[in-house]
Short mmCIF file of C-alpha atoms in Angstrom, two decimals:
data_model
loop_
_atom_site.label_atom_id
_atom_site.label_comp_id
_atom_site.label_asym_id
_atom_site.label_seq_id
_atom_site.Cartn_x
_atom_site.Cartn_y
_atom_site.Cartn_z
CA MET A 1 -44.84 73.37 -14.53
CA SER A 2 -43.84 74.50 -11.05
CA SER A 3 -44.25 78.10 -9.94
CA PRO A 4 -41.45 80.26 -8.46
CA ALA A 5 -43.08 79.70 -5.07
CA ASP A 6 -42.99 75.95 -5.61
CA ALA A 7 -39.31 76.11 -6.46
CA LEU A 8 -38.61 78.31 -3.45
CA PHE A 9 -40.16 75.79 -1.07
CA GLY A 10 -38.93 72.72 -2.95
CA LEU A 11 -42.46 71.74 -4.07
CA GLY A 12 -41.58 71.37 -7.72
CA THR A 13 -38.72 68.87 -7.22
CA PRO A 14 -38.78 65.31 -5.92
CA ALA A 15 -38.13 65.01 -2.19
CA ARG A 16 -34.62 63.82 -1.30
CA ASP A 17 -34.47 60.29 0.03
CA GLU A 18 -33.19 60.82 3.58
CA ARG A 19 -31.59 57.38 3.44
CA GLU A 20 -29.26 58.35 0.60
CA ALA A 21 -26.21 60.61 0.53
CA GLN A 22 -23.02 61.14 -1.40
CA VAL A 23 -21.01 59.92 1.60
CA ILE A 24 -22.00 57.96 4.71
CA VAL A 25 -19.76 58.34 7.76
CA VAL A 26 -20.23 55.66 10.42
CA GLY A 27 -19.35 56.78 13.94
CA ALA A 28 -19.53 60.35 15.26
CA GLY A 29 -16.42 60.38 17.44
CA PRO A 30 -13.57 62.80 16.59
CA ALA A 31 -12.67 60.87 13.42
CA GLY A 32 -16.21 60.73 12.07
CA ALA A 33 -17.21 64.23 13.12
CA ALA A 34 -14.08 65.77 11.58
CA THR A 35 -14.57 63.84 8.34
CA ALA A 36 -18.24 64.85 8.15
CA TYR A 37 -17.44 68.48 8.97
CA HIS A 38 -14.87 68.86 6.21
CA LEU A 39 -17.10 67.08 3.69
CA ALA A 40 -20.11 69.21 4.52
CA ASN A 41 -18.01 72.35 4.48
CA ALA A 42 -17.08 71.48 0.88
CA GLY A 43 -20.73 71.07 -0.09
CA ILE A 44 -20.88 67.28 -0.02
CA ASP A 45 -24.15 65.65 1.11
CA VAL A 46 -22.97 63.58 4.07
CA LEU A 47 -24.90 61.35 6.45
CA LEU A 48 -23.29 60.84 9.88
CA LEU A 49 -24.55 57.76 11.74
CA GLU A 50 -23.96 57.37 15.49
CA LYS A 51 -25.16 54.40 17.54
CA SER A 52 -25.37 56.36 20.81
CA SER A 53 -27.03 59.66 21.59
CA PHE A 54 -25.16 62.72 22.78
CA PRO A 55 -23.82 63.43 25.25
CA ARG A 56 -22.06 60.11 25.62
CA ASP A 57 -18.75 59.06 27.15
CA LYS A 58 -15.70 57.37 25.64
CA VAL A 59 -12.68 55.94 27.43
CA CYS A 60 -9.81 58.30 26.69
CA GLY A 61 -7.16 60.38 28.37
CA ASP A 62 -8.89 63.55 27.10
CA GLY A 63 -5.50 65.13 26.37
CA LEU A 64 -5.16 67.17 23.19
CA THR A 65 -1.62 67.79 21.98
CA PRO A 66 -0.72 70.84 19.85
CA ARG A 67 -1.38 68.69 16.75
CA ALA A 68 -5.02 68.28 17.79
CA VAL A 69 -5.27 71.93 18.84
CA LYS A 70 -4.16 72.99 15.36
CA GLN A 71 -6.99 70.98 13.81
CA LEU A 72 -9.56 72.44 16.20
CA ILE A 73 -8.42 75.97 15.38
CA GLY A 74 -8.68 75.15 11.68
CA MET A 75 -12.25 73.94 12.20
CA GLY A 76 -13.19 77.29 13.73
CA PHE A 77 -13.42 76.47 17.42
CA ASP A 78 -12.90 79.31 19.89
CA LEU A 79 -10.55 77.69 22.40
CA ASP A 80 -10.78 80.67 24.73
CA GLU A 81 -14.38 79.78 25.54
CA PRO A 82 -15.11 78.16 28.94
CA GLY A 83 -14.55 74.42 29.13
CA TRP A 84 -11.23 74.27 27.27
CA GLN A 85 -8.42 73.64 29.76
CA LYS A 86 -5.15 74.90 28.31
CA ASN A 87 -1.81 73.43 29.37
CA LYS A 88 1.80 74.48 28.95
CA GLY A 89 3.32 71.07 28.33
CA LEU A 90 4.24 67.82 30.00
CA ARG A 91 5.50 67.20 33.52
CA ILE A 92 7.35 63.89 33.63
CA ILE A 93 7.83 62.00 36.89
CA GLY A 94 10.08 58.99 37.38
CA ALA A 95 13.29 57.64 38.96
CA GLY A 96 13.20 60.37 41.61
CA HIS A 97 13.08 63.10 38.96
CA ARG A 98 10.41 65.64 38.14
CA ILE A 99 10.88 67.64 34.94
CA GLU A 100 8.60 70.12 33.18
CA LEU A 101 8.82 70.21 29.39
CA PRO A 102 6.95 73.06 27.65
CA TRP A 103 5.35 72.31 24.30
CA PRO A 104 7.91 73.37 21.68
CA GLU A 105 7.74 76.77 19.96
CA LEU A 106 7.12 75.88 16.31
CA ALA A 107 5.77 77.50 13.18
CA SER A 108 3.72 74.39 12.37
CA PHE A 109 1.83 73.98 15.66
CA PRO A 110 0.63 76.15 18.57
CA ALA A 111 2.71 76.01 21.72
CA TYR A 112 -0.07 74.78 23.99
CA GLY A 113 -2.21 71.72 24.51
CA MET A 114 -5.73 71.24 25.81
CA VAL A 115 -7.87 68.91 27.90
CA ARG A 116 -11.58 68.44 27.21
CA PRO A 117 -13.53 65.41 28.50
CA ARG A 118 -14.84 63.24 25.69
CA MET A 119 -18.35 63.54 27.12
CA GLN A 120 -18.21 67.16 25.96
CA LEU A 121 -15.70 67.06 23.12
CA ASP A 122 -17.45 64.48 20.98
CA GLU A 123 -20.77 66.31 21.09
CA LEU A 124 -19.10 69.63 20.30
CA LEU A 125 -17.46 68.07 17.23
CA ALA A 126 -20.63 66.30 16.08
CA ARG A 127 -22.79 69.43 16.45
CA HIS A 128 -20.11 71.40 14.62
CA ALA A 129 -20.38 68.97 11.70
CA GLN A 130 -24.16 69.34 11.86
CA LYS A 131 -23.93 73.12 11.66
CA ALA A 132 -21.71 72.74 8.61
CA GLY A 133 -24.48 70.74 6.91
CA ALA A 134 -23.89 67.12 7.87
CA ARG A 135 -27.05 65.12 8.61
CA LEU A 136 -26.53 63.46 11.99
CA LEU A 137 -28.61 60.44 12.94
CA GLU A 138 -28.17 59.33 16.55
CA ARG A 139 -29.24 55.96 18.01
CA THR A 140 -28.50 54.36 14.66
CA SER A 141 -26.39 51.22 15.06
CA VAL A 142 -24.76 50.11 11.81
CA THR A 143 -24.89 46.33 11.49
CA GLY A 144 -22.91 45.79 8.31
CA PRO A 145 -21.99 46.89 4.78
CA VAL A 146 -24.21 46.69 1.70
CA LEU A 147 -22.15 45.38 -1.23
CA ASP A 148 -22.87 45.33 -4.95
CA ALA A 149 -22.20 42.36 -7.22
CA ALA A 150 -18.54 43.39 -7.60
CA GLY A 151 -17.98 43.50 -3.81
CA ARG A 152 -17.95 47.30 -3.62
CA ILE A 153 -19.63 48.97 -0.67
CA VAL A 154 -22.68 50.99 -1.70
CA GLY A 155 -24.23 51.56 1.70
CA VAL A 156 -24.85 50.15 5.16
CA THR A 157 -27.61 48.46 7.10
CA ALA A 158 -28.49 49.81 10.53
CA LYS A 159 -30.95 49.22 13.32
CA PRO A 160 -32.67 52.06 15.16
CA LEU A 161 -32.22 52.08 18.94
CA ASP A 162 -34.27 53.51 21.78
CA ALA A 163 -32.89 55.56 24.67
CA ASN A 164 -31.91 52.36 26.49
CA GLY A 165 -29.97 50.98 23.55
CA ARG A 166 -32.60 48.41 22.59
CA ARG A 167 -33.86 47.82 19.05
CA ALA A 168 -36.62 50.26 18.16
CA GLY A 169 -37.65 49.06 14.71
CA ASP A 170 -36.70 47.15 11.58
CA ASP A 171 -33.29 47.45 9.94
CA VAL A 172 -32.87 50.37 7.56
CA THR A 173 -30.62 50.48 4.50
CA TYR A 174 -28.67 53.68 3.81
CA ARG A 175 -26.93 54.15 0.47
CA ALA A 176 -24.03 56.30 -0.71
CA GLN A 177 -21.29 56.49 -3.31
CA LEU A 178 -18.63 56.28 -0.59
CA VAL A 179 -18.61 55.06 3.02
CA VAL A 180 -16.20 56.02 5.80
CA ALA A 181 -15.59 53.64 8.69
CA CYS A 182 -15.02 55.57 11.93
CA ASP A 183 -16.54 52.76 13.98
CA GLY A 184 -13.67 52.12 16.36
CA VAL A 185 -11.11 49.48 17.13
CA SER A 186 -13.26 46.46 16.17
CA SER A 187 -14.62 48.17 12.99
CA ARG A 188 -17.43 45.95 11.79
CA LEU A 189 -17.37 47.66 8.41
CA ALA A 190 -13.66 47.06 7.80
CA THR A 191 -14.03 43.43 8.82
CA GLY A 192 -17.00 43.13 6.47
CA LEU A 193 -14.73 44.07 3.57
CA GLY A 194 -11.98 41.69 4.68
CA ILE A 195 -9.70 44.34 6.19
CA THR A 196 -8.57 42.61 9.37
CA ARG A 197 -6.27 43.56 12.20
CA ARG A 198 -2.54 43.05 11.69
CA GLU A 199 -1.32 41.09 14.69
CA ASN A 200 2.27 42.32 14.32
CA ARG A 201 1.32 45.89 15.17
CA PRO A 202 1.31 47.20 18.75
CA MET A 203 -1.79 47.26 20.89
CA ALA A 204 -2.28 48.76 24.32
CA VAL A 205 -4.93 48.65 27.01
CA ALA A 206 -5.69 51.71 29.08
CA ALA A 207 -7.89 52.38 32.10
CA ARG A 208 -9.04 55.80 33.20
CA ALA A 209 -11.13 57.47 35.86
CA TYR A 210 -12.11 60.98 36.92
CA TYR A 211 -11.20 62.19 40.40
CA LYS A 212 -11.98 65.38 42.26
CA THR A 213 -8.62 66.97 42.99
CA PRO A 214 -7.06 70.30 44.03
CA MET A 215 -4.79 70.02 40.98
CA HIS A 216 -7.74 70.19 38.55
CA ASP A 217 -6.45 73.48 37.10
CA ASP A 218 -2.73 72.62 37.08
CA PRO A 219 -1.22 74.06 33.87
CA TRP A 220 0.76 70.87 33.15
CA MET A 221 -0.28 67.43 32.01
CA GLU A 222 1.57 64.76 33.97
CA SER A 223 3.18 61.55 32.76
CA TRP A 224 4.27 59.01 35.38
CA LEU A 225 6.94 56.65 34.06
CA GLU A 226 6.93 54.55 37.21
CA LEU A 227 3.93 53.24 39.13
CA TRP A 228 4.31 51.73 42.61
CA ASP A 229 2.11 49.75 44.99
CA GLY A 230 3.69 51.52 47.96
CA LYS A 231 6.48 54.01 48.62
CA PRO A 232 8.49 54.60 45.44
CA GLY A 233 11.71 52.63 45.40
CA GLU A 234 10.73 50.63 48.48
CA SER A 235 7.81 48.60 47.10
CA ASN A 236 6.81 46.71 43.98
CA GLN A 237 6.79 48.53 40.67
CA LEU A 238 3.60 48.00 38.69
CA PRO A 239 3.67 47.37 34.94
CA GLY A 240 2.57 50.24 32.72
CA TYR A 241 2.71 54.01 32.69
CA GLY A 242 0.36 56.60 34.14
CA TRP A 243 -1.05 60.02 33.40
CA ILE A 244 -2.86 62.83 35.20
CA PHE A 245 -4.57 65.35 32.90
CA PRO A 246 -6.25 68.27 34.74
CA CYS A 247 -9.70 69.06 33.32
CA GLY A 248 -10.20 72.49 34.92
CA ASP A 249 -13.67 71.60 36.23
CA GLY A 250 -12.70 70.34 39.67
CA THR A 251 -11.54 66.97 38.33
CA ALA A 252 -8.62 65.34 36.57
CA ASN A 253 -8.56 62.47 34.11
CA VAL A 254 -6.29 59.87 35.69
CA GLY A 255 -5.25 56.73 33.90
CA LEU A 256 -2.65 54.16 33.04
CA GLY A 257 -1.81 52.01 30.06
CA ILE A 258 0.23 48.97 29.19
CA LEU A 259 1.61 47.83 25.84
CA ASP A 260 1.21 44.31 24.52
CA SER A 261 5.03 44.16 24.30
CA SER A 262 5.04 43.88 28.10
CA ALA A 263 5.33 40.39 29.57
CA ALA A 264 2.51 41.29 31.99
CA PHE A 265 0.04 42.25 29.24
CA ARG A 266 -1.93 38.99 29.06
CA THR A 267 -2.74 38.86 32.76
CA TYR A 268 -2.88 42.59 33.45
CA ASP A 269 -5.91 43.93 35.30
CA SER A 270 -5.76 47.61 34.41
CA LYS A 271 -8.70 48.59 36.63
CA ALA A 272 -7.13 46.99 39.69
CA ALA A 273 -3.72 48.47 38.84
CA ILE A 274 -5.02 52.03 38.66
CA ARG A 275 -6.64 51.71 42.09
CA THR A 276 -3.45 50.27 43.57
CA TRP A 277 -1.28 53.02 42.10
CA LEU A 278 -3.57 55.87 43.16
CA ALA A 279 -3.95 54.49 46.67
CA HIS A 280 -0.26 55.26 47.21
CA THR A 281 -0.09 58.71 45.63
CA PRO A 282 0.43 61.75 47.90
CA GLU A 283 -2.67 62.44 50.03
CA GLU A 284 -2.83 66.11 49.04
CA MET A 285 -3.51 65.15 45.40
CA GLY A 286 -6.83 63.58 46.41
CA PHE A 287 -6.48 60.37 44.41
CA SER A 288 -5.91 58.09 47.38
CA ASP A 289 -9.38 58.94 48.74
CA PRO A 290 -11.96 56.65 47.04
CA SER A 291 -14.72 59.15 47.80
CA ASN A 292 -13.15 61.51 45.25
CA LEU A 293 -13.79 59.06 42.42
CA VAL A 294 -16.39 60.45 39.99
CA GLY A 295 -18.19 57.71 38.09
CA GLU A 296 -16.43 54.41 37.46
CA VAL A 297 -13.06 53.17 36.29
CA ARG A 298 -13.33 52.17 32.62
CA SER A 299 -10.89 50.58 30.18
CA ALA A 300 -10.42 50.30 26.43
CA ALA A 301 -8.02 49.00 23.79
CA LEU A 302 -5.73 51.33 21.81
CA PRO A 303 -4.98 50.16 18.24
CA MET A 304 -1.57 51.51 17.23
CA GLY A 305 0.71 52.03 14.28
CA PHE A 306 -1.76 51.36 11.43
CA ASN A 307 -2.77 47.97 12.80
CA ARG A 308 -5.38 47.69 10.07
CA LYS A 309 -4.61 48.27 6.37
CA PRO A 310 -5.35 49.12 3.64
CA HIS A 311 -7.14 52.30 4.61
CA TYR A 312 -9.06 52.32 1.35
CA ARG A 313 -10.75 49.42 -0.41
CA ASN A 314 -13.76 49.19 -2.72
CA GLY A 315 -15.46 52.43 -1.72
CA LEU A 316 -14.62 52.22 2.01
CA LEU A 317 -12.18 54.56 3.79
CA LEU A 318 -10.92 53.93 7.33
CA VAL A 319 -10.32 56.83 9.71
CA GLY A 320 -9.21 56.90 13.37
CA ASP A 321 -9.22 53.76 15.54
CA ALA A 322 -10.85 51.78 12.71
CA GLY A 323 -7.55 52.20 10.87
CA GLY A 324 -5.30 51.78 13.92
CA MET A 325 -4.23 55.43 13.92
CA VAL A 326 -2.98 55.70 17.50
CA ASN A 327 0.59 56.94 17.90
CA PRO A 328 2.75 54.07 19.27
CA PHE A 329 5.05 56.57 20.97
CA ASN A 330 2.49 58.12 23.31
CA GLY A 331 -0.93 56.50 22.84
CA GLU A 332 -2.45 59.67 21.38
CA GLY A 333 -5.20 59.10 18.85
CA ILE A 334 -7.43 62.18 18.67
CA ASP A 335 -4.96 64.32 16.72
CA TYR A 336 -4.48 61.64 14.05
CA ALA A 337 -8.23 61.03 13.88
CA LEU A 338 -8.82 64.74 13.24
CA GLU A 339 -5.99 64.99 10.71
CA ALA A 340 -6.92 61.81 8.85
CA GLY A 341 -10.55 62.91 8.75
CA HIS A 342 -9.43 66.10 7.02
CA MET A 343 -7.26 64.13 4.57
CA ALA A 344 -10.04 61.66 3.80
CA ALA A 345 -12.52 64.47 3.16
CA GLU A 346 -10.15 66.26 0.79
CA VAL A 347 -9.60 63.05 -1.18
CA MET A 348 -13.32 62.29 -1.38
CA VAL A 349 -14.21 65.81 -2.51
CA GLN A 350 -11.78 65.46 -5.41
CA ALA A 351 -12.83 61.86 -6.15
CA LEU A 352 -16.52 62.70 -6.33
CA ALA A 353 -15.74 65.38 -8.91
CA ARG A 354 -14.40 62.64 -11.24
CA PRO A 355 -16.50 60.17 -13.22
CA ALA A 356 -17.22 56.90 -11.38
CA GLY A 357 -14.75 54.21 -12.37
CA LEU A 358 -11.00 54.24 -12.91
CA GLN A 359 -10.58 58.00 -12.66
CA ARG A 360 -12.34 58.16 -9.31
CA GLU A 361 -10.55 55.08 -7.99
CA ARG A 362 -7.17 56.58 -8.84
CA VAL A 363 -7.98 59.55 -6.61
CA LEU A 364 -9.36 57.42 -3.78
CA HIS A 365 -6.22 55.29 -3.63
CA GLY A 366 -4.37 58.53 -2.97
CA TYR A 367 -5.78 58.48 0.57
CA GLN A 368 -3.54 55.56 1.53
CA ALA A 369 -0.57 57.26 -0.12
CA ALA A 370 -1.26 60.46 1.84
CA LEU A 371 -1.43 58.57 5.14
CA ASP A 372 1.77 56.66 4.42
CA GLN A 373 3.57 59.87 3.52
CA ALA A 374 2.37 61.66 6.64
CA TYR A 375 2.75 58.89 9.23
CA GLY A 376 4.16 55.71 7.67
CA GLY A 377 7.81 56.05 8.63
CA TYR A 378 7.05 57.76 11.94
CA PHE A 379 4.69 54.98 13.04
CA THR A 380 7.36 52.41 12.11
CA LEU A 381 9.78 54.19 14.45
CA GLY A 382 7.06 54.15 17.09
CA ARG A 383 6.57 50.44 16.68
CA GLY A 384 10.23 49.87 17.49
CA PHE A 385 9.98 52.21 20.45
CA ALA A 386 6.92 50.40 21.80
CA LYS A 387 8.74 47.10 21.61
CA LEU A 388 11.74 48.48 23.51
CA ILE A 389 9.87 50.12 26.37
CA GLY A 390 7.83 46.97 26.92
CA ASN A 391 11.02 45.70 28.56
CA PRO A 392 11.14 47.06 32.15
CA LYS A 393 14.96 46.99 32.17
CA VAL A 394 15.17 49.19 29.09
CA MET A 395 12.60 51.60 30.49
CA LYS A 396 14.39 51.76 33.83
CA LEU A 397 17.68 52.67 32.15
CA ALA A 398 16.02 55.25 29.92
CA THR A 399 14.21 56.86 32.85
CA ARG A 400 17.23 56.92 35.15
CA HIS A 401 19.68 58.30 32.60
CA GLY A 402 17.37 60.33 30.36
CA LEU A 403 15.34 62.45 32.78
CA PRO A 404 18.37 64.28 34.27
CA ARG A 405 19.27 65.54 30.76
CA PRO A 406 16.91 68.39 29.76
CA ALA A 407 18.15 68.70 26.17
CA LEU A 408 17.61 65.00 25.58
CA MET A 409 14.14 65.19 27.11
CA ARG A 410 13.16 68.14 24.91
CA PHE A 411 14.18 66.06 21.90
CA THR A 412 12.20 63.11 23.28
CA LEU A 413 9.08 65.23 23.73
CA LYS A 414 9.25 66.37 20.11
CA LEU A 415 9.79 62.80 18.94
CA MET A 416 7.02 61.22 21.02
CA ALA A 417 4.44 63.93 20.30
CA ASN A 418 5.42 64.17 16.60
CA LEU A 419 5.94 67.92 16.85
CA THR A 420 8.49 69.25 14.36
CA ASP A 421 8.85 71.93 11.72
CA HIS A 422 9.71 70.90 8.18
CA LYS A 423 12.85 73.04 8.23
CA GLY A 424 13.34 73.41 11.96
CA ASP A 425 16.23 73.01 14.39
CA ALA A 426 18.66 70.10 14.62
CA HIS A 427 16.19 68.03 16.65
CA ASP A 428 13.51 68.53 13.99
CA ARG A 429 15.87 67.58 11.18
CA ILE A 430 16.95 64.39 12.96
CA ILE A 431 13.36 63.29 13.67
CA ASN A 432 12.20 64.12 10.15
CA ALA A 433 15.13 62.27 8.60
CA LEU A 434 14.52 59.18 10.72
CA ALA A 435 10.83 59.14 9.76
CA LYS A 436 11.72 59.61 6.09
CA ILE A 437 14.16 56.69 5.87
CA ALA A 438 12.01 54.29 7.94
CA PRO A 439 9.75 51.99 5.89
CA ASP A 440 6.02 52.66 5.87
CA ALA A 441 4.06 51.21 8.77
#
């Protein structure tokens, strides 16, 4: 019989196997960290596996729309602390026009956005999940799923890594009742369960760099709808669209992207294109001076419009880039990763309270239904939009005739950023109705 002291210090009970949990989350980016945070906050034993060690970088625009800000507030972050660069909205530049569009005043979302470099943001989110009770294991590279005889995932295998990313020991098996794939665009876990990429969904490639610039604390994020290799209107227009997101730390995140609906996609060199574009920007911005480049130009793929489904199968849930949750309208993925992580956690908390088997499965399949209800029609609209703007002639017409019309541009901002109230103004009602009648993505 154990004494009260034994019970107090855990001496009278078997030690917990550190390689087992109720839920394993693979990948500690925004999707994984948010999922782990909400699970841990609900009292679920969750193991969060990350192949790198923090701090670590990820290719991203670093922009956080009001949708993402809402999630961060809900997770308890103090966004008035140093390091969070607030912005008022979007400054759009193109066809000789320059228009500033404030984030809309809504009941559903705050009226400001943020910028926070992923080098900092991802660690903040992961440590936040840790504080909530998630067990974070860094330098743990998941190599594949562990399946039972029925083909259901019951864990993962992983190899430990040293500080240089080299193997540091034998493979380890981790086991759980549920596994969440937050392992990015290629998602080894999803592929291991036969959930492959849908080729008829949009994909983009983006390149980004950090530059020292006087506009580092500009209160607007910028979107450039036209990129030139010389003086605008008198030189060659480059494929793709650009952004400048001030970070508030002396630098700005500068990047460009191109959709696979563009004829130039297959041969596009995004790293060369960003250098060419920036070389011809106004000198006072600082981007034309190569000495202002901080680090290197890096690129990555953006999986859009639910390009991998289903988002639940045989004990595995997909969240973030693993499930193709990037908005086809604007290339934003962090907000949907945070939101979907919250949804997935809520579903799993309820599922784990049911007996294993049909009752639990019925709840788990509700995750896909929740995603389809929230984003299915909207992402279908975005897929059509992405196809249209891949045509330079369409984009030229839209830029030339749309930018001079402020009311139209305010509507466009709401549409592209997915910022509406359920019972809002006429713009909100139109966008919500379109998303409702469109088929699921």
